[in-house]
Amino acid sequence: MKDKIRQLYALEQLSGGHSFVHKLHPAVKLLTAAVFIITVVSFDRYAFGRLIPYVFYPALLMALSETPYSMLLKRFLFTLPFCLFAGISNIFFDRASAFAIGGVTVSYGVVSFFVIVFRVYLCVMAVLLLVSVTPFAEITASMRRLGIPAVFVVLFEMTYRYIGVLFEEAYSMVTAYSLRSGGASGIGMKDMGSFVGQLLLRSFDRADRVYSAMKCRGYALRVFPRGRGKLERRDWIFGSVTCLLCIAFRIIDANALFAGIFRGIA
Amino acid sequence: MLTLQNVTVIYPDKTKAIDNLSFTLGGHENIALIGENGAGKTSLLLAIVGILAPAGGTVEVNGIRLCKKTVNEIRKQIGLVFQNPDDQLFMPLIYDDIAFGCRNYGLPEEDIEARVDETLDLLNISHLRGRSSLKLSGGEKRLAAIATVLAMNPSVLLFDEPTAYLDPKAKRALTEVLKKLRHPKIIATHDMVFAAGVCDRTVILKDGRIMADGAVSLLSDNELMRRCGL
């Protein structure tokens, strides 16, 4: 479990890098990620082909920031069961035939299932890449600068910090339990209630101490850390090109366009 | 200069943690705050930085009286190092942990970077700059926790059980670091040898009251120690 805690924050540790993407203004990265996600989720549920050009964003960011793909993929796999669960019912309820490949009929349900998975993949990658190229403090400072209500930002900060606290407390409790459990694997059902209750109380207590330590160093709900200064030329270029591409792929069917061009050449 | 006058701290369950306590810390004084478990050492430190609101009395730092309006200024001037460094190291990188306080006080990023590097140099832990607290030893965590408050350039330092979780080697290293720091300090500890090595004055607490206040040689008075439950 100690390893899980490390994994949880390992991605953020990459944010101290010095690549072109790392040096971009955090507000630009936050805004482009938001535009990317909004455009990706705005497509209808059968638009698989229209989503393909959007791979440009994670691919570009990954290449420029030199973020290891395996780290991102591992984290995406955590979300996979949720999107599989969300999309699986489509296969059973939406059985109308969409097209056939080599005599095998593919239903609209199957298409929408893959659209959900692909859409989640793109969005999760965008968020993971944002975290891996931007220090957490800069993300929250930018959220405040962009006018997101303080209460949401604080909630976001606290949730993120306390996940680690919860893991650590659970780790020490599980260790103490297993050492006296006579070789039993996991937590016995009869002890589960008090275990979860104790975990909650201990986490509250620990979270309170962490919050005190934060307050001792000037943390307050209404005093915000200063964000990074003005936007530079590279920020404007990166931001506008990325946003324009996202919007262009939303308006224009890039697949049909490229197919038309190739047909014309042929 | 830190002045406490008739400070009383009462917990919501009506337990009196600190009872009418007064003393002054000035110059380059180092006070060892000694007392049995539950004597009120941690409560006193938390009351000084306004985490626990005193039910009575006054806390004054360099002429600024602790109240709701001044609490942030007081916290800027007093650095509290918690007993468990894990409570103090909550950012993904040690650099961010040390920069956290400076960022909250609105320092420009270039100044913050300079301060962080200066502090890391002072404590000889520059190699920890880009590391995660999850991968540090107890001694390294302790020094990193001290760095988080030193970077804010406080005028007074408070330590809650700084030798807890440390092996003898790390304890010796910590003693050297604390001797090097010129700030006036209050060090709450059970470690008499460490206290005698770092401090020049002792305040002994029992049930939230001062039982003795004097030279560090008081620590070798066995009869006094026994009366104070030590």
XYZ file of C-alpha atoms in Angstrom:
496
model
C 0.000 0.000 0.000
C 2.971 2.282 0.664
C 3.725 1.806 -2.999
C 0.194 2.873 -3.928
C 0.694 6.125 -1.985
C 3.905 6.755 -3.892
C 2.161 5.972 -7.178
C -0.590 8.403 -6.304
C 1.802 11.335 -6.236
C 4.460 10.002 -8.608
C 2.886 11.674 -11.621
C 2.873 15.057 -9.934
C 6.566 14.684 -9.215
C 7.179 14.943 -12.947
C 5.745 18.453 -12.835
C 9.112 19.864 -11.789
C 10.521 19.221 -15.297
C 11.972 21.829 -17.641
C 10.456 20.968 -21.017
C 8.626 23.426 -23.279
C 5.260 22.272 -21.902
C 6.445 22.520 -18.281
C 7.460 26.133 -18.888
C 4.075 27.153 -20.279
C 1.876 29.331 -18.114
C -0.321 27.091 -15.891
C -3.479 29.051 -16.754
C -2.899 28.324 -20.465
C -2.459 24.608 -19.772
C -5.566 24.561 -17.593
C -7.621 26.439 -20.180
C -6.503 24.316 -23.135
C -7.227 21.130 -21.169
C -10.699 22.490 -20.392
C -11.378 23.407 -24.061
C -10.128 19.979 -25.128
C -12.383 18.146 -22.663
C -15.444 20.280 -23.472
C -15.086 19.715 -27.216
C -14.451 15.986 -26.770
C -17.546 15.455 -24.629
C -19.695 17.615 -26.930
C -19.826 14.975 -29.728
C -22.800 12.687 -30.059
C -22.539 9.100 -28.914
C -21.867 7.549 -32.311
C -19.154 9.956 -33.475
C -16.186 7.625 -33.068
C -14.418 8.782 -36.221
C -14.796 12.443 -35.327
C -12.912 11.859 -32.047
C -9.828 10.322 -33.684
C -8.157 13.651 -34.641
C -8.246 14.642 -30.960
C -5.459 12.180 -30.251
C -3.196 15.010 -31.395
C -3.448 16.734 -27.985
C -2.251 13.962 -25.637
C 0.267 12.780 -28.255
C 1.726 16.267 -28.657
C 1.894 16.961 -24.932
C 3.400 13.575 -24.176
C 6.087 14.019 -26.806
C 6.958 17.584 -25.824
C 6.971 16.924 -22.072
C 8.646 13.508 -22.334
C 6.059 12.038 -19.979
C 6.333 8.220 -19.925
C 3.261 6.711 -21.596
C 3.286 3.704 -19.260
C 2.686 5.938 -16.215
C -0.328 7.523 -17.871
C -1.694 4.237 -19.139
C -1.488 2.611 -15.694
C -3.556 5.403 -14.225
C -6.035 5.297 -17.082
C -6.542 1.593 -16.390
C -7.870 2.531 -12.931
C -10.752 4.354 -14.621
C -11.380 1.648 -17.200
C -13.794 -0.468 -15.102
C -15.972 2.608 -14.502
C -16.303 3.498 -18.186
C -16.755 -0.154 -19.176
C -19.546 -0.385 -16.656
C -21.113 2.831 -17.951
C -20.961 1.737 -21.586
C -21.756 -1.964 -21.431
C -25.530 -1.504 -21.202
C -25.498 0.287 -24.584
C -24.466 -2.965 -26.267
C -27.626 -4.702 -25.007
C -30.159 -1.912 -25.408
C -29.082 -0.272 -28.673
C -29.118 -3.188 -31.128
C -29.933 -1.370 -34.362
C -27.427 -2.190 -37.071
C -24.890 0.557 -37.792
C -22.674 -1.123 -40.397
C -21.145 -4.486 -41.248
C -17.512 -5.537 -41.421
C -16.888 -8.702 -43.442
C -20.410 -9.913 -42.909
C -20.402 -9.158 -39.167
C -23.029 -6.608 -38.222
C -21.920 -3.940 -35.785
C -24.731 -2.367 -33.771
C -25.021 1.268 -32.724
C -24.690 0.038 -29.140
C -21.199 -1.309 -29.838
C -20.233 1.949 -31.539
C -21.466 4.042 -28.597
C -19.683 1.701 -26.172
C -16.365 2.344 -27.912
C -17.122 6.067 -28.096
C -17.575 6.179 -24.312
C -14.311 4.322 -23.675
C -12.407 6.438 -26.189
C -13.880 9.658 -24.864
C -12.944 8.752 -21.279
C -9.466 7.796 -22.488
C -8.961 11.199 -24.119
C -10.309 13.169 -21.153
C -8.392 11.201 -18.530
C -5.185 11.546 -20.550
C -5.714 15.310 -20.773
C -6.143 15.591 -16.991
C -3.206 13.278 -16.229
C -0.966 15.214 -18.592
C -2.031 18.487 -17.001
C -1.060 17.132 -13.563
C 2.243 15.739 -14.821
C 3.391 19.037 -16.377
C 2.001 21.545 -13.860
C 2.728 21.742 -10.110
C -0.465 21.268 -8.119
C -0.091 24.642 -6.369
C 0.033 26.355 -9.778
C -3.065 24.537 -11.007
C -5.091 25.714 -8.010
C -3.645 29.252 -8.227
C -4.723 29.371 -11.884
C -8.175 28.051 -11.020
C -8.557 30.963 -8.626
C -7.276 33.437 -11.191
C -9.791 32.110 -13.709
C -12.571 32.944 -11.255
C -13.508 29.453 -10.080
C -15.212 29.904 -6.658
C -12.770 29.549 -3.738
C -14.899 26.929 -2.051
C -14.529 24.556 -5.035
C -10.797 25.134 -5.261
C -10.322 24.521 -1.529
C -12.447 21.387 -1.724
C -10.327 20.188 -4.641
C -7.087 20.922 -2.761
C -8.233 19.214 0.417
C -9.578 16.139 -1.354
C -6.320 15.717 -3.219
C -4.181 16.108 -0.091
C -6.349 13.945 2.151
C -6.438 10.972 -0.193
C -2.786 10.504 0.770
C -3.554 10.952 4.461
C -6.335 8.358 4.257
C -4.038 5.882 2.469
C -1.277 6.329 5.044
C -3.613 5.828 7.994
C -5.159 2.777 6.331
C -1.680 1.395 5.659
C -0.542 1.593 9.277
C -3.850 0.152 10.523
C -3.772 -2.755 8.066
C -0.150 -3.490 9.051
C -0.988 -3.445 12.767
C -4.051 -5.646 12.136
C -2.286 -8.212 9.972
C 0.530 -8.613 12.518
C -2.017 -9.755 15.102
C -4.488 -11.517 12.833
C -2.855 -14.940 13.039
C -2.106 -15.125 9.339
C -5.629 -14.290 8.103
C -5.664 -12.453 4.821
C -7.453 -9.092 4.714
C -9.703 -7.577 7.340
C -12.268 -9.951 8.812
C -15.934 -8.975 8.324
C -16.545 -8.902 12.082
C -13.818 -6.264 12.486
C -14.644 -4.289 9.373
C -17.112 -1.907 11.078
C -14.759 -0.810 13.824
C -11.843 -0.752 11.372
C -13.599 1.658 9.017
C -14.858 3.762 11.946
C -11.379 4.003 13.449
C -9.897 4.812 10.063
C -12.341 7.666 9.667
C -11.649 9.061 13.140
C -7.888 8.755 12.752
C -8.028 10.391 9.323
C -10.071 13.281 10.739
C -7.532 13.709 13.501
C -4.596 13.556 11.132
C -6.289 15.850 8.624
C -6.833 18.352 11.430
C -3.116 18.322 12.260
C -2.161 18.728 8.603
C -4.588 21.646 8.319
C -3.061 23.226 11.457
C 0.393 22.886 9.893
C -0.938 24.552 6.744
C -2.493 27.399 8.739
C 0.785 27.907 10.618
C 2.385 28.649 7.248
C -0.126 31.249 6.198
C -2.745 29.082 4.499
C -6.167 30.725 4.641
C -9.276 30.274 2.584
C -9.323 33.862 1.393
C -5.630 34.554 0.999
C -4.433 33.111 -2.271
C -0.897 32.356 -3.302
C 0.320 34.589 -6.069
C 0.138 32.904 -9.454
C 2.767 33.121 -12.170
C 3.078 36.487 -13.961
C 2.060 37.578 -17.467
C 1.560 35.320 -20.459
C 4.519 35.046 -22.816
C 4.530 34.630 -26.591
C 4.887 30.854 -26.404
C 1.811 30.725 -24.100
C -0.283 32.667 -26.602
C 0.906 30.500 -29.499
C 0.397 27.180 -27.720
C -2.969 28.204 -26.263
C -4.446 29.629 -29.441
C -3.196 26.839 -31.743
C -4.476 24.096 -29.437
C -7.857 25.731 -28.836
C -8.313 26.516 -32.539
C -7.517 22.924 -33.510
C -9.964 21.584 -30.908
C -12.728 23.882 -32.176
C -11.850 23.239 -35.836
C -12.085 19.460 -35.356
C -15.455 20.027 -33.703
C -16.828 22.078 -36.604
C -15.142 20.372 -39.541
C -15.287 16.627 -40.103
C -11.536 16.124 -40.499
C -11.955 12.480 -41.571
C -14.301 13.396 -44.437
C -12.009 16.261 -45.385
C -8.902 14.061 -45.536
C -10.825 11.318 -47.367
C -11.970 13.892 -49.946
C -8.402 15.176 -50.391
C -7.046 11.624 -50.869
C -9.842 10.783 -53.312
C -9.011 13.959 -55.228
C -5.300 13.016 -55.382
C -6.164 9.471 -56.496
C 10.610 38.847 21.783
C 7.726 36.584 22.812
C 5.660 37.428 25.882
C 2.937 35.293 27.399
C 0.825 36.799 30.140
C -1.695 34.808 32.175
C -2.440 32.535 29.232
C -5.194 30.008 29.851
C -6.306 27.365 27.370
C -9.471 25.349 27.937
C -10.558 22.506 25.652
C -14.226 22.128 24.650
C -14.585 19.273 27.177
C -13.641 21.873 29.891
C -10.164 20.403 30.459
C -7.794 23.184 31.449
C -4.704 22.501 29.337
C -2.871 25.706 30.291
C -3.586 27.513 33.518
C -2.654 31.170 33.914
C 0.816 30.825 32.467
C 3.275 33.683 32.006
C 6.844 33.920 30.732
C 9.018 35.841 28.305
C 11.402 34.614 25.640
C 13.906 37.103 24.348
C 17.281 37.638 22.705
C 18.885 34.391 21.592
C 17.383 32.415 24.438
C 16.586 28.734 23.987
C 13.942 27.414 26.368
C 13.473 23.711 27.025
C 9.788 23.147 27.736
C 9.684 20.062 29.912
C 6.753 18.184 31.378
C 5.115 14.787 31.641
C 2.672 13.611 28.956
C -0.441 15.782 29.071
C 1.309 18.582 30.971
C 0.258 21.075 28.281
C 3.431 21.488 26.210
C 1.828 20.979 22.798
C -1.267 22.968 23.807
C 0.960 25.876 24.792
C 2.808 25.832 21.462
C -0.481 25.666 19.546
C -1.883 28.554 21.599
C 1.157 30.704 20.828
C 0.486 30.437 17.074
C -3.270 30.857 17.521
C -4.289 27.342 16.496
C -5.840 26.968 19.953
C -7.575 30.149 21.027
C -6.565 31.128 24.561
C -9.556 31.466 26.890
C -7.698 34.191 28.742
C -4.444 36.122 28.832
C -2.316 37.583 26.061
C 0.348 36.415 23.641
C 2.581 39.105 22.192
C 5.294 38.740 19.556
C 7.587 41.682 18.851
C 4.904 44.054 20.126
C 2.071 42.452 18.118
C -0.718 41.061 20.262
C -2.309 37.807 19.101
C -5.921 38.292 18.006
C -8.024 37.330 14.973
C -6.724 40.275 12.960
C -3.052 39.672 13.695
C -2.978 35.888 13.634
C -1.450 35.715 10.146
C 1.262 38.216 11.066
C 2.012 36.230 14.240
C 2.268 32.998 12.228
C 4.663 34.702 9.857
C 6.898 35.603 12.801
C 6.701 32.290 14.655
C 7.685 29.043 13.022
C 6.203 25.932 14.616
C 7.772 22.569 13.824
C 5.249 19.824 14.569
C 6.016 16.620 16.450
C 5.290 14.426 13.446
C 7.047 15.716 10.312
C 4.478 13.856 8.183
C 1.885 16.400 9.330
C 4.061 19.159 7.958
C 5.167 17.605 4.687
C 2.064 17.322 2.541
C 3.239 18.483 -0.881
C 4.541 16.091 -3.566
C 8.055 17.533 -3.501
C 10.177 18.883 -0.678
C 10.734 22.022 -2.747
C 6.975 22.698 -2.814
C 6.667 22.002 0.893
C 9.352 24.562 1.699
C 7.884 27.055 -0.772
C 4.325 26.578 0.559
C 4.488 29.236 3.308
C 6.290 31.781 1.116
C 3.664 31.317 -1.614
C 0.848 31.901 0.866
C 2.457 35.164 1.900
C 2.544 36.250 -1.738
C 6.294 36.271 -2.392
C 7.320 36.334 -6.062
C 8.398 32.937 -7.421
C 12.039 34.035 -7.984
C 12.393 35.123 -4.326
C 10.770 31.897 -3.181
C 13.255 29.833 -5.170
C 16.163 31.773 -3.685
C 14.806 31.332 -0.160
C 14.219 27.620 -0.613
C 17.758 27.080 -1.909
C 19.227 29.191 0.894
C 17.326 27.188 3.521
C 18.273 23.854 1.983
C 21.921 24.955 1.983
C 21.753 26.073 5.597
C 20.505 22.667 6.696
C 22.765 20.753 4.285
C 19.825 19.036 2.618
C 20.063 20.445 -0.919
C 19.918 16.857 -2.227
C 16.311 16.585 -0.982
C 15.077 19.499 -3.141
C 13.333 17.446 -5.815
C 12.428 14.433 -3.711
C 9.157 13.280 -2.235
C 8.746 13.181 1.553
C 7.473 9.605 1.171
C 10.984 8.471 0.317
C 12.886 10.212 3.147
C 14.320 8.819 6.374
C 13.087 10.102 9.751
C 16.087 12.404 10.150
C 15.714 13.833 6.658
C 11.998 14.402 7.204
C 12.740 16.262 10.419
C 15.245 18.568 8.720
C 12.838 19.131 5.812
C 10.086 20.042 8.297
C 12.421 22.566 9.924
C 13.226 23.965 6.477
C 9.513 24.550 5.796
C 9.346 27.049 8.652
C 12.842 28.523 8.274
C 12.089 29.560 4.679
C 9.437 31.922 6.026
C 12.191 33.761 7.900
C 10.507 33.663 11.337
C 11.866 35.553 14.343
C 10.983 32.816 16.873
C 11.065 29.030 16.470
C 8.926 26.513 18.343
C 9.681 22.793 18.280
C 7.332 20.078 19.474
C 9.303 16.967 20.424
C 11.958 17.429 17.733
C 13.857 14.280 18.708
C 10.841 11.983 18.399
C 11.415 9.146 15.862
C 15.146 9.978 15.538
C 18.113 7.646 15.989
C 21.166 8.883 17.970
C 23.037 9.961 14.833
C 20.094 11.994 13.525
C 19.636 13.427 17.012
C 23.251 14.615 17.045
C 22.825 16.159 13.601
C 19.668 17.919 14.768
C 21.467 19.248 17.872
C 24.124 20.786 15.633
C 21.493 22.342 13.367
C 19.584 23.868 16.277
C 22.789 25.261 17.771
C 23.545 26.870 14.429
C 20.172 28.641 14.276
C 20.358 31.970 16.079
C 16.596 32.378 16.521
C 15.138 32.330 20.041
C 13.508 28.932 20.504
C 11.080 27.029 22.663
C 11.725 23.309 22.469
C 9.154 20.988 24.004
C 10.925 17.712 24.714
C 11.265 14.688 26.971
C 14.884 14.245 26.007
C 16.853 15.774 28.884
C 20.278 15.197 27.324
C 19.193 16.895 24.121
C 17.586 19.758 26.087
C 20.746 20.266 28.129
C 22.822 20.301 24.945
C 20.745 22.907 23.107
C 18.953 25.061 25.686
C 20.066 27.562 28.275
C 16.803 27.845 30.180
C 14.174 25.391 31.359
C 10.466 25.819 31.962
C 8.897 22.810 33.625
C 5.139 22.333 33.301
C 2.742 20.220 35.323
C -1.021 20.256 34.758
C -0.717 23.361 32.610
C 1.153 25.367 35.256
C 4.790 26.369 35.547
C 6.468 24.341 38.279
C 9.950 25.710 37.713
C 11.631 28.267 35.473
C 15.386 28.649 35.552
C 18.740 27.513 34.273
C 19.043 24.283 32.359
C 20.869 22.801 35.362
C 17.409 22.345 36.929
C 17.128 19.244 34.784
C 19.613 17.447 37.025
C 17.534 18.123 40.163
C 16.079 14.653 40.642
C 13.760 15.664 43.456
C 12.221 18.450 41.335
C 11.870 16.082 38.391
C 10.083 13.534 40.587
C 7.695 16.184 41.906
C 6.920 17.206 38.342
C 6.071 13.619 37.423
C 9.245 13.100 35.391
